[in-house]
PDB file of C-alpha atoms in Angstrom:
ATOM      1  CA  UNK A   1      89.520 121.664  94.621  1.00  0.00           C
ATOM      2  CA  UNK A   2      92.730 121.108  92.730  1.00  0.00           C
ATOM      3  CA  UNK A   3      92.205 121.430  88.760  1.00  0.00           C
ATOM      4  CA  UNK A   4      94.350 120.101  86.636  1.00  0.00           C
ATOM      5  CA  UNK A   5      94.395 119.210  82.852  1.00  0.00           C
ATOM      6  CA  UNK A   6      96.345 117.621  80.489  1.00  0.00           C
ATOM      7  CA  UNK A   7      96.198 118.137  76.365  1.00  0.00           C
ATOM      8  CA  UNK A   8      95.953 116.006  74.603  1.00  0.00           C
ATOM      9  CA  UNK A   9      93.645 113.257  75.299  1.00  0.00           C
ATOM     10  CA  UNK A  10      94.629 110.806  73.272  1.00  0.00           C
ATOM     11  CA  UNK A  11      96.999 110.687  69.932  1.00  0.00           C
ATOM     12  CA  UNK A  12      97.987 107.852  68.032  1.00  0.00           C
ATOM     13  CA  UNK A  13     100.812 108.456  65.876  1.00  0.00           C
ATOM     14  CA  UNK A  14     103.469 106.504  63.683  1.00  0.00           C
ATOM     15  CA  UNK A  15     106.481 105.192  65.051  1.00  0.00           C
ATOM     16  CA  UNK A  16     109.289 107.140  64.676  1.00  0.00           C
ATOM     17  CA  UNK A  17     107.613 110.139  65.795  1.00  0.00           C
ATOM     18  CA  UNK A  18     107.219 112.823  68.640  1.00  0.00           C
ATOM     19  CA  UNK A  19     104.585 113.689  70.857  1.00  0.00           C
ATOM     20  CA  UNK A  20     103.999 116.047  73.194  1.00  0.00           C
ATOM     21  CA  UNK A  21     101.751 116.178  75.869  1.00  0.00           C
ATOM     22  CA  UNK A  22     100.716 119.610  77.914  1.00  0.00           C
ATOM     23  CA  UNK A  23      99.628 119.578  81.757  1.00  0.00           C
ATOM     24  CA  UNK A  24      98.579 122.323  83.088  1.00  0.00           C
ATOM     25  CA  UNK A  25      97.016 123.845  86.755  1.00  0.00           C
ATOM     26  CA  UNK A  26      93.947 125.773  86.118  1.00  0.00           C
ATOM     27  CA  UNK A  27      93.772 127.407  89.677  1.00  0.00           C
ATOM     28  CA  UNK A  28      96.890 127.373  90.983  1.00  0.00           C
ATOM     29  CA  UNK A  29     100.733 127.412  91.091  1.00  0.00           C
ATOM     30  CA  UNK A  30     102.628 124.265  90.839  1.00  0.00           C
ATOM     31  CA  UNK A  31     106.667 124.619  91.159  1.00  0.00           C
ATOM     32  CA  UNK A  32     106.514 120.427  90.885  1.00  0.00           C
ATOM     33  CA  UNK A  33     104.479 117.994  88.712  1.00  0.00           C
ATOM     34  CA  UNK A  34     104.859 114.237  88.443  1.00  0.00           C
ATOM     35  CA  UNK A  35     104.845 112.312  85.196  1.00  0.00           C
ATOM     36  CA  UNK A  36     103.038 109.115  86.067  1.00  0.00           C
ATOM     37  CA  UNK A  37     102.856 106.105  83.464  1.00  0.00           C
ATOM     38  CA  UNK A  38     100.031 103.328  83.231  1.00  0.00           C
ATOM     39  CA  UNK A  39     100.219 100.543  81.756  1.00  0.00           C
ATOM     40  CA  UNK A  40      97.156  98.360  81.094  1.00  0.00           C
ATOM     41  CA  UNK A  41      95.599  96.899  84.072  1.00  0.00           C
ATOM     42  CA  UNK A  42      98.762  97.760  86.242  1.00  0.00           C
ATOM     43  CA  UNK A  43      99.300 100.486  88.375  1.00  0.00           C
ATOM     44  CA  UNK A  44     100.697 103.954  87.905  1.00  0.00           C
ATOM     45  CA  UNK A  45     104.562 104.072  87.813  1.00  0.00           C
ATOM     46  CA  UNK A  46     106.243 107.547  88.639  1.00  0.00           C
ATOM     47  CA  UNK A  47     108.286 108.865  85.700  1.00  0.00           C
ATOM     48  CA  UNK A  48     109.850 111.899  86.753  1.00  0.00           C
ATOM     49  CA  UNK A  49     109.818 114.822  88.758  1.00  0.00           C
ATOM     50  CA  UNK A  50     109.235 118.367  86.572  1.00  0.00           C
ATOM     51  CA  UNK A  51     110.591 121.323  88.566  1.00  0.00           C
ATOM     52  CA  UNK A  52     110.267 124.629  87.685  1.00  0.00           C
ATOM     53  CA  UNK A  53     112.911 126.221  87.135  1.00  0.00           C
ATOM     54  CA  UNK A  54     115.319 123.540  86.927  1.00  0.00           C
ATOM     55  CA  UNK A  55     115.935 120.516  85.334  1.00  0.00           C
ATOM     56  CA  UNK A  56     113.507 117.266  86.010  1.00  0.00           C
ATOM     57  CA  UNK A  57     114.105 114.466  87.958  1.00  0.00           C
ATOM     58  CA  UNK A  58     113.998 110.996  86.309  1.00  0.00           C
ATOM     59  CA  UNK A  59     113.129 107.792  87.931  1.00  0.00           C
ATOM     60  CA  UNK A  60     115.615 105.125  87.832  1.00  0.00           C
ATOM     61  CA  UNK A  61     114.923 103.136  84.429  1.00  0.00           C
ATOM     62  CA  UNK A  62     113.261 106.312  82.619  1.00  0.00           C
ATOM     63  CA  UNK A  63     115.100 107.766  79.952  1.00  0.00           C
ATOM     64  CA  UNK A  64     115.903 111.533  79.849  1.00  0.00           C
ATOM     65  CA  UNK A  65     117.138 111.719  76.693  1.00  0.00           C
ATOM     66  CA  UNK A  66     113.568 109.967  75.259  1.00  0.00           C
ATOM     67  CA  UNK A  67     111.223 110.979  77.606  1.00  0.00           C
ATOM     68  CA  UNK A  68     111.841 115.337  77.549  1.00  0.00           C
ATOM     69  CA  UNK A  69     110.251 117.189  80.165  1.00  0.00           C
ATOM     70  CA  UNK A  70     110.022 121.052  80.105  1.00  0.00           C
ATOM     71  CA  UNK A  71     108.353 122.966  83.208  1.00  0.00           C
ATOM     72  CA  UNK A  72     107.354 125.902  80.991  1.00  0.00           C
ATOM     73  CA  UNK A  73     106.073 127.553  83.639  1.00  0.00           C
ATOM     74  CA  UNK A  74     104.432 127.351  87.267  1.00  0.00           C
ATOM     75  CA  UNK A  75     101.280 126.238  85.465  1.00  0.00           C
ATOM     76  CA  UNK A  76     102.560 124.328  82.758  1.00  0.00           C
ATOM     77  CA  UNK A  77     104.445 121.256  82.063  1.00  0.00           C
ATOM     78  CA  UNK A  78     105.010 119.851  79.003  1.00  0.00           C
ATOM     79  CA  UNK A  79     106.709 115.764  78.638  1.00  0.00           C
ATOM     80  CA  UNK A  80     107.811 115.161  75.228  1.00  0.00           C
ATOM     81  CA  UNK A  81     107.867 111.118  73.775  1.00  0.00           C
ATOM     82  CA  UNK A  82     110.559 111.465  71.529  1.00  0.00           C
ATOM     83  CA  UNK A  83     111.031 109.024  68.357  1.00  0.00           C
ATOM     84  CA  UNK A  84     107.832 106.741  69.573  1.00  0.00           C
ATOM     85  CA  UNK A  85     107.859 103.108  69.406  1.00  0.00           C
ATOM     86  CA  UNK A  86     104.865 100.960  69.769  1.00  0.00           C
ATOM     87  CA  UNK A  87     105.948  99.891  73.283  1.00  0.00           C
ATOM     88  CA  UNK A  88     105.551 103.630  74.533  1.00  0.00           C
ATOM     89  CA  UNK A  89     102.013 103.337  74.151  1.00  0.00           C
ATOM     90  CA  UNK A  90     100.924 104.252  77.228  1.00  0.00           C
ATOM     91  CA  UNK A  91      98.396 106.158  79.445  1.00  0.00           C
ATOM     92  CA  UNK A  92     100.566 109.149  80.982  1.00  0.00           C
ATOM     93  CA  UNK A  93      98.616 111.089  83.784  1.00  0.00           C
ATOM     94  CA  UNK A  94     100.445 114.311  85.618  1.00  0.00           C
ATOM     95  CA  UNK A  95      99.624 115.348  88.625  1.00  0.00           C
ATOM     96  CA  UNK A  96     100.694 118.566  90.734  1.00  0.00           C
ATOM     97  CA  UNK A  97     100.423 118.898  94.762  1.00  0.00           C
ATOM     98  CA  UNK A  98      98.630 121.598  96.073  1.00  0.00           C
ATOM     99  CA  UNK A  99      99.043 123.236  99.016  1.00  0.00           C
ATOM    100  CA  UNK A 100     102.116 120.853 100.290  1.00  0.00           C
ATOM    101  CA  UNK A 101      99.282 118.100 100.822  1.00  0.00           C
ATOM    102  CA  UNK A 102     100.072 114.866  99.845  1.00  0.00           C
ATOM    103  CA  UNK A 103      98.066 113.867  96.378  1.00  0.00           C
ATOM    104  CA  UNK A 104      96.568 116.732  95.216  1.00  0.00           C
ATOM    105  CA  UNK A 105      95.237 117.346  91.746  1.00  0.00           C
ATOM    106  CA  UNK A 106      95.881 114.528  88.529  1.00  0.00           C
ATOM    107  CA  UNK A 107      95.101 115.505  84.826  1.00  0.00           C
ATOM    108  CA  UNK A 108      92.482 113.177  82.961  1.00  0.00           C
ATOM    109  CA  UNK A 109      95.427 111.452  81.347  1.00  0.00           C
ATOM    110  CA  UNK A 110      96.460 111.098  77.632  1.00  0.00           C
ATOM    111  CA  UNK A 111      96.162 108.322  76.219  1.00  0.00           C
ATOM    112  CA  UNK A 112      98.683 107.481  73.804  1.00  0.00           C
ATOM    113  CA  UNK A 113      99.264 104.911  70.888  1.00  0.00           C
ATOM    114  CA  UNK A 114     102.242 104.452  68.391  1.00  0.00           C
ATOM    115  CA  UNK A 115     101.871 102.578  65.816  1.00  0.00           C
TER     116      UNK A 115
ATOM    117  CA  UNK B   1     109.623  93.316  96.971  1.00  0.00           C
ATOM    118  CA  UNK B   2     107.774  95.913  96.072  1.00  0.00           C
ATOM    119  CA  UNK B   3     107.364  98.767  98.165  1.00  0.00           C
ATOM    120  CA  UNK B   4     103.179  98.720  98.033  1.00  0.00           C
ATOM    121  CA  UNK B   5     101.381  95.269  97.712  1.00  0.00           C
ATOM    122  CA  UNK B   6      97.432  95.461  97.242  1.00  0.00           C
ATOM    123  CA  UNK B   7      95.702  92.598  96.021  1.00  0.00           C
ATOM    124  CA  UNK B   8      94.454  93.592  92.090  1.00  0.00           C
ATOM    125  CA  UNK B   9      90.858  91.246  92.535  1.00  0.00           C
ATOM    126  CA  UNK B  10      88.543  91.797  91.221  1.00  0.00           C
ATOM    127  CA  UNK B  11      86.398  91.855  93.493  1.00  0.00           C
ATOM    128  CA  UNK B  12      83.021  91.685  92.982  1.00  0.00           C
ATOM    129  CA  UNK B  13      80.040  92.353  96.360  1.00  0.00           C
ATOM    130  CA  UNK B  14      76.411  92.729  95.982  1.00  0.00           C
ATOM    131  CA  UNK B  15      74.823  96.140  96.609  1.00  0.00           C
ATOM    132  CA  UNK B  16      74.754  97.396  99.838  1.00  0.00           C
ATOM    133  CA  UNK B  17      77.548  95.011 101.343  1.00  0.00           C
ATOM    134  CA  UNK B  18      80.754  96.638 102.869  1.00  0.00           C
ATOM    135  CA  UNK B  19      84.190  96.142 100.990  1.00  0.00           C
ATOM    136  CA  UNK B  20      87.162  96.183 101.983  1.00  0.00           C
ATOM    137  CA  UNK B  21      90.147  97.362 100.091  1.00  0.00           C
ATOM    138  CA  UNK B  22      93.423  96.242 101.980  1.00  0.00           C
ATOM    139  CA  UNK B  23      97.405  97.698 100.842  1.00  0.00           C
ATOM    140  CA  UNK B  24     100.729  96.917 102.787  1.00  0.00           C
ATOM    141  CA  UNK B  25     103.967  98.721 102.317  1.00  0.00           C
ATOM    142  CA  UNK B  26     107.731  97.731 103.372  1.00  0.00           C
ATOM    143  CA  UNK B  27     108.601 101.735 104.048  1.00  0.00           C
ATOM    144  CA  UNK B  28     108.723 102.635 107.391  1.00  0.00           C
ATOM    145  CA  UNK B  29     109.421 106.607 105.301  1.00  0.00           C
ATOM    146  CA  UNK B  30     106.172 107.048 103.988  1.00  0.00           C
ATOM    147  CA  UNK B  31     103.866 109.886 106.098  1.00  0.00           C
ATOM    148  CA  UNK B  32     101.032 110.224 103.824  1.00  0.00           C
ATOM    149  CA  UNK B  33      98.309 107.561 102.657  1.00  0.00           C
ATOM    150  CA  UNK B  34      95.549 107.920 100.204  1.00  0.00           C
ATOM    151  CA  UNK B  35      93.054 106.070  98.778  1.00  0.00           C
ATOM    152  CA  UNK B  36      92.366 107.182  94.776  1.00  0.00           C
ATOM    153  CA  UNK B  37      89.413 105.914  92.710  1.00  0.00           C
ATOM    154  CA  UNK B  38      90.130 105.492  89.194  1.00  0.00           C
ATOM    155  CA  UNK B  39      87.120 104.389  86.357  1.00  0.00           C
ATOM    156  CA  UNK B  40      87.898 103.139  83.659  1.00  0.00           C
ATOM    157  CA  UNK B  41      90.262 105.530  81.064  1.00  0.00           C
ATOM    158  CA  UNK B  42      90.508 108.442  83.721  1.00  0.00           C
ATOM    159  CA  UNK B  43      92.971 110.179  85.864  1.00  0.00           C
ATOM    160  CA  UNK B  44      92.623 108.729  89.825  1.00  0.00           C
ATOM    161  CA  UNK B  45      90.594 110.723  91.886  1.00  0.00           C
ATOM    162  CA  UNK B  46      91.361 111.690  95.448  1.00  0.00           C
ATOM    163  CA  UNK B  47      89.007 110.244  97.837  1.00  0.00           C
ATOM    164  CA  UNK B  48      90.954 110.249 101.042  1.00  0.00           C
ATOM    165  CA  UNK B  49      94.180 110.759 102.929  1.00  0.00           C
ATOM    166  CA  UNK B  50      95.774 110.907 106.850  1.00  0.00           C
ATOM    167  CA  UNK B  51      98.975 110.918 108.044  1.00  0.00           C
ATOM    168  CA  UNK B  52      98.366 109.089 111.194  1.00  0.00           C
ATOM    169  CA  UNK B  53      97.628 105.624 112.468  1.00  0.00           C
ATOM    170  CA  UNK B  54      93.999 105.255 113.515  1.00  0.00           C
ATOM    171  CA  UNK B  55      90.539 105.676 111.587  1.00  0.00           C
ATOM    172  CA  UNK B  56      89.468 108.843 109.583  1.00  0.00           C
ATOM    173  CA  UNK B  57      85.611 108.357 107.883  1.00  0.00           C
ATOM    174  CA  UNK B  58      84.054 110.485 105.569  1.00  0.00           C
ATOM    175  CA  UNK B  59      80.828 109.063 104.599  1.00  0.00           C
ATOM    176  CA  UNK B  60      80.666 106.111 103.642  1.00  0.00           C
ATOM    177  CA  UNK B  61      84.455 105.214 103.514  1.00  0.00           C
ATOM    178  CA  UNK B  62      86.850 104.709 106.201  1.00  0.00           C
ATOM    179  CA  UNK B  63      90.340 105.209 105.968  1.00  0.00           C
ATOM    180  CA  UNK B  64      92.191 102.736 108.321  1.00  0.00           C
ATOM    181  CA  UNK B  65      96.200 103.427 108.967  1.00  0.00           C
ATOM    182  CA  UNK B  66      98.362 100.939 111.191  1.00  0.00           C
ATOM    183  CA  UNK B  67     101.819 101.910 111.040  1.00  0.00           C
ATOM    184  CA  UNK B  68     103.257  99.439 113.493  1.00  0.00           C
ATOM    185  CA  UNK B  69     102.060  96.638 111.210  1.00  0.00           C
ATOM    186  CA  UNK B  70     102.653  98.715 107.768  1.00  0.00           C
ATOM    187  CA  UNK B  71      98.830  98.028 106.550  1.00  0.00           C
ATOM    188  CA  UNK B  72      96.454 100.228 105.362  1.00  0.00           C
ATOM    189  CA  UNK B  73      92.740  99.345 104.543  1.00  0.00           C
ATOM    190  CA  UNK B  74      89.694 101.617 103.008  1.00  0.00           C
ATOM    191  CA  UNK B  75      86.085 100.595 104.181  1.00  0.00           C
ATOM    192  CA  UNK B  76      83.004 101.106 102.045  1.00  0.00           C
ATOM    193  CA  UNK B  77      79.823 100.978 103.736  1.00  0.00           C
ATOM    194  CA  UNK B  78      76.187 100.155 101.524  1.00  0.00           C
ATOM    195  CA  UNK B  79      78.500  99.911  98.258  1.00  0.00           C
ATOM    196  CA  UNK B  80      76.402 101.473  95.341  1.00  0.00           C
ATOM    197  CA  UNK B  81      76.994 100.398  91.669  1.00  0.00           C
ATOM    198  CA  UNK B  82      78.445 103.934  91.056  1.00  0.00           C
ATOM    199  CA  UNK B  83      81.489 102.686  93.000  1.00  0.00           C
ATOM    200  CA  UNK B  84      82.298 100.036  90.363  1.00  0.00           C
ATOM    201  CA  UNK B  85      85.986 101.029  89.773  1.00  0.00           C
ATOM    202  CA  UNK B  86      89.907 100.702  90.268  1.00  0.00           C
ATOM    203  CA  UNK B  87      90.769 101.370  93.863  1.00  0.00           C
ATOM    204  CA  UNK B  88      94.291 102.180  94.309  1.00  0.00           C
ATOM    205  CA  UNK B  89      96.543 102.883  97.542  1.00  0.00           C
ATOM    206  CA  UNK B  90      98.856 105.325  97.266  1.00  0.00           C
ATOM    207  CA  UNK B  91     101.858 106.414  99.762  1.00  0.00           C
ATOM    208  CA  UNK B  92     104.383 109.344 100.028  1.00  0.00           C
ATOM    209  CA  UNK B  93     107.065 110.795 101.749  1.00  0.00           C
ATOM    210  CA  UNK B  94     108.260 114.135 101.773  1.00  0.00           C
ATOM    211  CA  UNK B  95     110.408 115.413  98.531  1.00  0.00           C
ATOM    212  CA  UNK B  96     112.545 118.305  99.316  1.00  0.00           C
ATOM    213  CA  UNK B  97     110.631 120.539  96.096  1.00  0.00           C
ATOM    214  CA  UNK B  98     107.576 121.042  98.430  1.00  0.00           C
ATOM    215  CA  UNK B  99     105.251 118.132  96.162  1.00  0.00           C
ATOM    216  CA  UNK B 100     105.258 114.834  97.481  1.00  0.00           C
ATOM    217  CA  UNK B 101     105.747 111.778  94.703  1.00  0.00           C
ATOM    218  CA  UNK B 102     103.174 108.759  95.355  1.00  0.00           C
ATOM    219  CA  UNK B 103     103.629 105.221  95.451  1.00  0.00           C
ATOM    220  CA  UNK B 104     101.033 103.376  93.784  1.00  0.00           C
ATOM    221  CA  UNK B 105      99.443  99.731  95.232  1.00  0.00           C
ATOM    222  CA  UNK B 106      98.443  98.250  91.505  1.00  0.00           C
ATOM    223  CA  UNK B 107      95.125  99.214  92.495  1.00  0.00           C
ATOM    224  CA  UNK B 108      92.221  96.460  92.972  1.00  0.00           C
ATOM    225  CA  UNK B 109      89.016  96.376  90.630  1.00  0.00           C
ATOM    226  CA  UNK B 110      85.868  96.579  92.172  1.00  0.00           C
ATOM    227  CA  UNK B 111      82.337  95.539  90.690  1.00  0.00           C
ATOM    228  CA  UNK B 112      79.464  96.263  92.346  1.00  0.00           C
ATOM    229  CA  UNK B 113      76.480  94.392  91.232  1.00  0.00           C
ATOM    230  CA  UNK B 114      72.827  95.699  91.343  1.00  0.00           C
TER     231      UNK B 114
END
Protein backbone atom coordinates (compact mmCIF):
# COMPACT_ATOMS: atom_id res chain seq x y z
CA UNK A 1 0.00 0.00 0.00
CA UNK A 2 0.60 3.72 -0.06
CA UNK A 3 3.78 4.76 2.17
CA UNK A 4 4.17 7.84 3.27
CA UNK A 5 6.32 9.64 5.96
CA UNK A 6 6.73 12.72 7.46
CA UNK A 7 10.10 14.10 9.47
CA UNK A 8 9.98 15.16 12.03
CA UNK A 9 7.91 13.60 14.61
CA UNK A 10 7.61 15.94 16.96
CA UNK A 11 9.67 19.38 17.80
CA UNK A 12 9.02 21.77 20.35
CA UNK A 13 10.65 24.95 19.81
CA UNK A 14 10.60 28.68 21.14
CA UNK A 15 8.35 31.12 19.88
CA UNK A 16 9.58 33.21 17.44
CA UNK A 17 10.99 30.48 15.53
CA UNK A 18 10.78 28.27 12.28
CA UNK A 19 10.07 24.84 11.68
CA UNK A 20 10.03 22.76 9.03
CA UNK A 21 8.45 19.69 8.50
CA UNK A 22 9.40 17.04 5.49
CA UNK A 23 6.71 14.56 3.88
CA UNK A 24 7.72 12.36 1.74
CA UNK A 25 6.27 9.12 -0.62
CA UNK A 26 8.41 6.16 -0.16
CA UNK A 27 6.94 4.15 -3.18
CA UNK A 28 5.58 6.36 -5.34
CA UNK A 29 5.05 9.68 -7.22
CA UNK A 30 2.88 12.29 -5.79
CA UNK A 31 2.38 15.60 -8.10
CA UNK A 32 -0.23 16.71 -4.99
CA UNK A 33 -0.03 16.46 -1.16
CA UNK A 34 -2.41 17.91 1.40
CA UNK A 35 -1.34 19.72 4.53
CA UNK A 36 -3.90 18.65 7.09
CA UNK A 37 -4.01 20.35 10.70
CA UNK A 38 -5.36 18.71 14.05
CA UNK A 39 -6.18 20.22 16.70
CA UNK A 40 -6.78 18.39 20.00
CA UNK A 41 -9.75 16.23 20.07
CA UNK A 42 -11.14 17.91 16.80
CA UNK A 43 -10.93 16.79 13.49
CA UNK A 44 -8.42 17.26 10.71
CA UNK A 45 -8.76 20.65 8.88
CA UNK A 46 -7.23 20.86 5.25
CA UNK A 47 -4.45 23.46 5.02
CA UNK A 48 -3.37 23.59 1.62
CA UNK A 49 -2.86 21.97 -1.49
CA UNK A 50 1.19 21.38 -2.44
CA UNK A 51 1.56 20.97 -6.22
CA UNK A 52 4.47 20.14 -7.85
CA UNK A 53 5.61 22.25 -9.87
CA UNK A 54 3.66 25.16 -9.04
CA UNK A 55 2.71 27.16 -6.36
CA UNK A 56 0.33 25.64 -3.36
CA UNK A 57 -3.05 26.14 -2.80
CA UNK A 58 -4.17 27.65 0.56
CA UNK A 59 -7.40 27.10 2.26
CA UNK A 60 -9.44 30.04 3.00
CA UNK A 61 -8.21 31.33 6.58
CA UNK A 62 -4.55 29.74 6.18
CA UNK A 63 -1.85 32.02 5.80
CA UNK A 64 0.66 31.75 2.89
CA UNK A 65 2.93 34.04 3.94
CA UNK A 66 3.24 31.96 7.61
CA UNK A 67 2.50 28.70 6.70
CA UNK A 68 5.40 28.08 3.45
CA UNK A 69 4.94 25.14 1.46
CA UNK A 70 7.61 23.92 -1.06
CA UNK A 71 6.85 20.70 -3.32
CA UNK A 72 10.57 19.92 -3.65
CA UNK A 73 9.91 17.29 -5.66
CA UNK A 74 7.33 14.46 -6.77
CA UNK A 75 8.29 12.72 -3.54
CA UNK A 76 8.82 15.44 -1.31
CA UNK A 77 7.02 18.20 0.31
CA UNK A 78 8.23 20.30 2.72
CA UNK A 79 5.53 23.04 4.94
CA UNK A 80 7.48 25.53 6.74
CA UNK A 81 5.81 27.25 10.30
CA UNK A 82 7.34 30.41 10.06
CA UNK A 83 7.95 32.75 13.28
CA UNK A 84 5.93 30.08 15.67
CA UNK A 85 3.60 31.15 18.25
CA UNK A 86 2.26 28.97 20.92
CA UNK A 87 -1.16 28.80 19.19
CA UNK A 88 0.50 26.94 16.11
CA UNK A 89 1.02 24.08 18.17
CA UNK A 90 -0.47 21.65 16.34
CA UNK A 91 -0.49 18.03 14.97
CA UNK A 92 0.14 18.51 11.05
CA UNK A 93 -0.36 15.16 9.06
CA UNK A 94 0.25 15.15 4.97
CA UNK A 95 -1.14 12.95 2.97
CA UNK A 96 -0.64 12.18 -0.91
CA UNK A 97 -3.32 10.24 -3.26
CA UNK A 98 -2.24 7.42 -5.01
CA UNK A 99 -3.33 6.16 -7.96
CA UNK A 100 -6.25 8.99 -8.47
CA UNK A 101 -8.13 7.04 -5.55
CA UNK A 102 -9.70 8.99 -3.15
CA UNK A 103 -7.59 8.89 0.41
CA UNK A 104 -4.63 7.27 -0.22
CA UNK A 105 -1.52 7.32 1.91
CA UNK A 106 -1.16 9.94 5.33
CA UNK A 107 2.30 10.47 7.08
CA UNK A 108 2.41 9.55 10.94
CA UNK A 109 2.06 13.24 11.66
CA UNK A 110 4.40 15.72 13.48
CA UNK A 111 3.60 16.78 16.32
CA UNK A 112 4.48 20.18 17.07
CA UNK A 113 4.80 22.55 20.19
CA UNK A 114 5.94 26.28 20.50
CA UNK A 115 6.60 27.49 23.40
CA UNK B 1 -23.30 24.34 8.83
CA UNK B 2 -20.67 22.37 8.41
CA UNK B 3 -20.22 20.41 5.47
CA UNK B 4 -19.64 16.81 7.52
CA UNK B 5 -21.50 16.29 10.92
CA UNK B 6 -20.54 12.97 12.88
CA UNK B 7 -21.36 12.71 16.34
CA UNK B 8 -17.67 12.92 18.42
CA UNK B 9 -19.13 10.23 21.47
CA UNK B 10 -17.51 8.58 22.90
CA UNK B 11 -18.86 5.77 22.59
CA UNK B 12 -18.18 3.07 24.57
CA UNK B 13 -19.82 -1.07 23.62
CA UNK B 14 -18.84 -4.20 25.26
CA UNK B 15 -16.81 -6.77 23.31
CA UNK B 16 -18.30 -8.46 20.68
CA UNK B 17 -21.36 -5.97 20.18
CA UNK B 18 -21.77 -4.21 16.72
CA UNK B 19 -21.16 -0.31 16.50
CA UNK B 20 -22.23 1.88 14.54
CA UNK B 21 -20.43 4.93 13.39
CA UNK B 22 -22.97 7.35 11.58
CA UNK B 23 -21.65 10.90 9.36
CA UNK B 24 -24.01 13.25 7.26
CA UNK B 25 -22.86 15.78 4.77
CA UNK B 26 -24.76 18.93 3.11
CA UNK B 27 -22.66 18.34 -0.42
CA UNK B 28 -24.51 16.86 -2.96
CA UNK B 29 -20.40 17.24 -4.85
CA UNK B 30 -18.74 14.80 -2.91
CA UNK B 31 -18.08 11.17 -4.97
CA UNK B 32 -15.84 9.50 -2.61
CA UNK B 33 -16.45 8.30 1.14
CA UNK B 34 -14.07 6.77 3.54
CA UNK B 35 -13.97 5.65 6.77
CA UNK B 36 -10.22 6.35 8.55
CA UNK B 37 -9.20 4.93 11.95
CA UNK B 38 -7.01 7.07 13.86
CA UNK B 39 -5.31 5.87 17.60
CA UNK B 40 -4.28 7.97 19.60
CA UNK B 41 -1.08 10.43 18.30
CA UNK B 42 -1.08 8.79 14.70
CA UNK B 43 -1.78 9.63 11.17
CA UNK B 44 -5.60 8.13 10.12
CA UNK B 45 -5.51 4.99 8.55
CA UNK B 46 -7.55 3.98 5.54
CA UNK B 47 -9.97 1.35 6.31
CA UNK B 48 -12.54 1.78 3.61
CA UNK B 49 -13.98 3.71 0.71
CA UNK B 50 -16.93 3.50 -2.31
CA UNK B 51 -18.19 5.83 -4.48
CA UNK B 52 -21.65 4.53 -4.69
CA UNK B 53 -24.82 4.31 -2.67
CA UNK B 54 -25.38 0.81 -1.31
CA UNK B 55 -23.26 -1.56 1.09
CA UNK B 56 -19.53 -2.56 0.52
CA UNK B 57 -18.14 -5.12 3.60
CA UNK B 58 -14.83 -6.14 4.15
CA UNK B 59 -14.67 -8.19 7.17
CA UNK B 60 -15.94 -7.15 9.81
CA UNK B 61 -16.93 -3.54 8.73
CA UNK B 62 -19.52 -2.38 6.47
CA UNK B 63 -19.45 0.63 4.63
CA UNK B 64 -23.06 1.98 4.16
CA UNK B 65 -23.57 5.05 1.46
CA UNK B 66 -27.13 6.73 0.92
CA UNK B 67 -26.80 9.56 -1.27
CA UNK B 68 -30.43 10.50 -1.61
CA UNK B 69 -30.50 11.12 2.15
CA UNK B 70 -26.67 12.46 2.36
CA UNK B 71 -25.77 9.78 5.29
CA UNK B 72 -23.12 7.58 5.54
CA UNK B 73 -22.66 4.89 8.34
CA UNK B 74 -19.63 2.22 9.05
CA UNK B 75 -20.73 -1.13 10.78
CA UNK B 76 -18.44 -3.12 13.05
CA UNK B 77 -19.36 -6.54 13.68
CA UNK B 78 -17.85 -8.62 17.17
CA UNK B 79 -15.93 -5.23 18.08
CA UNK B 80 -12.49 -6.32 19.61
CA UNK B 81 -10.61 -4.04 22.11
CA UNK B 82 -7.96 -3.48 19.34
CA UNK B 83 -10.60 -1.26 17.70
CA UNK B 84 -10.56 1.22 20.62
CA UNK B 85 -9.92 4.42 18.54
CA UNK B 86 -10.99 7.74 16.66
CA UNK B 87 -13.27 6.88 13.80
CA UNK B 88 -13.49 9.57 11.36
CA UNK B 89 -15.65 10.06 8.03
CA UNK B 90 -14.09 11.54 5.42
CA UNK B 91 -15.55 12.88 1.88
CA UNK B 92 -14.09 14.19 -1.46
CA UNK B 93 -14.70 15.46 -4.66
CA UNK B 94 -12.61 15.59 -7.53
CA UNK B 95 -9.66 18.42 -7.61
CA UNK B 96 -8.55 19.20 -11.03
CA UNK B 97 -4.46 18.21 -9.88
CA UNK B 98 -5.44 14.46 -10.11
CA UNK B 99 -5.46 14.12 -5.76
CA UNK B 100 -8.64 14.49 -4.23
CA UNK B 101 -8.74 16.85 -0.81
CA UNK B 102 -10.92 15.16 2.11
CA UNK B 103 -13.43 16.47 4.28
CA UNK B 104 -13.14 15.36 7.68
CA UNK B 105 -16.45 14.38 10.13
CA UNK B 106 -14.61 15.39 13.69
CA UNK B 107 -14.27 11.83 14.02
CA UNK B 108 -16.11 9.84 17.00
CA UNK B 109 -14.06 7.99 19.85
CA UNK B 110 -14.65 4.56 20.32
CA UNK B 111 -13.83 2.34 23.51
CA UNK B 112 -14.19 -1.03 23.43
CA UNK B 113 -14.27 -2.70 26.73
CA UNK B 114 -13.02 -6.29 27.47
Amino acid sequence: GAVVSQHPSWVICKSGTSVKIECRSLDFQATTMFWYRQFPKQSLMLMATSNEGSKATYEQGVEKDKFLINHASLTLSTLTVTSAHPEDSSFYICSAPKGGLAGGGFGPGTRLLVL
Amino acid sequence: QKEVEQDPGPLSVPEGAIVSLNCTYSNSAFQYFMWYRQYSRKGPELLMYTYSSGNKEDGRFTAQVDKSSKYISLFIRDSQPSDSATYLCAMSVSTTGGGNKLTFGTGTQLKVEL
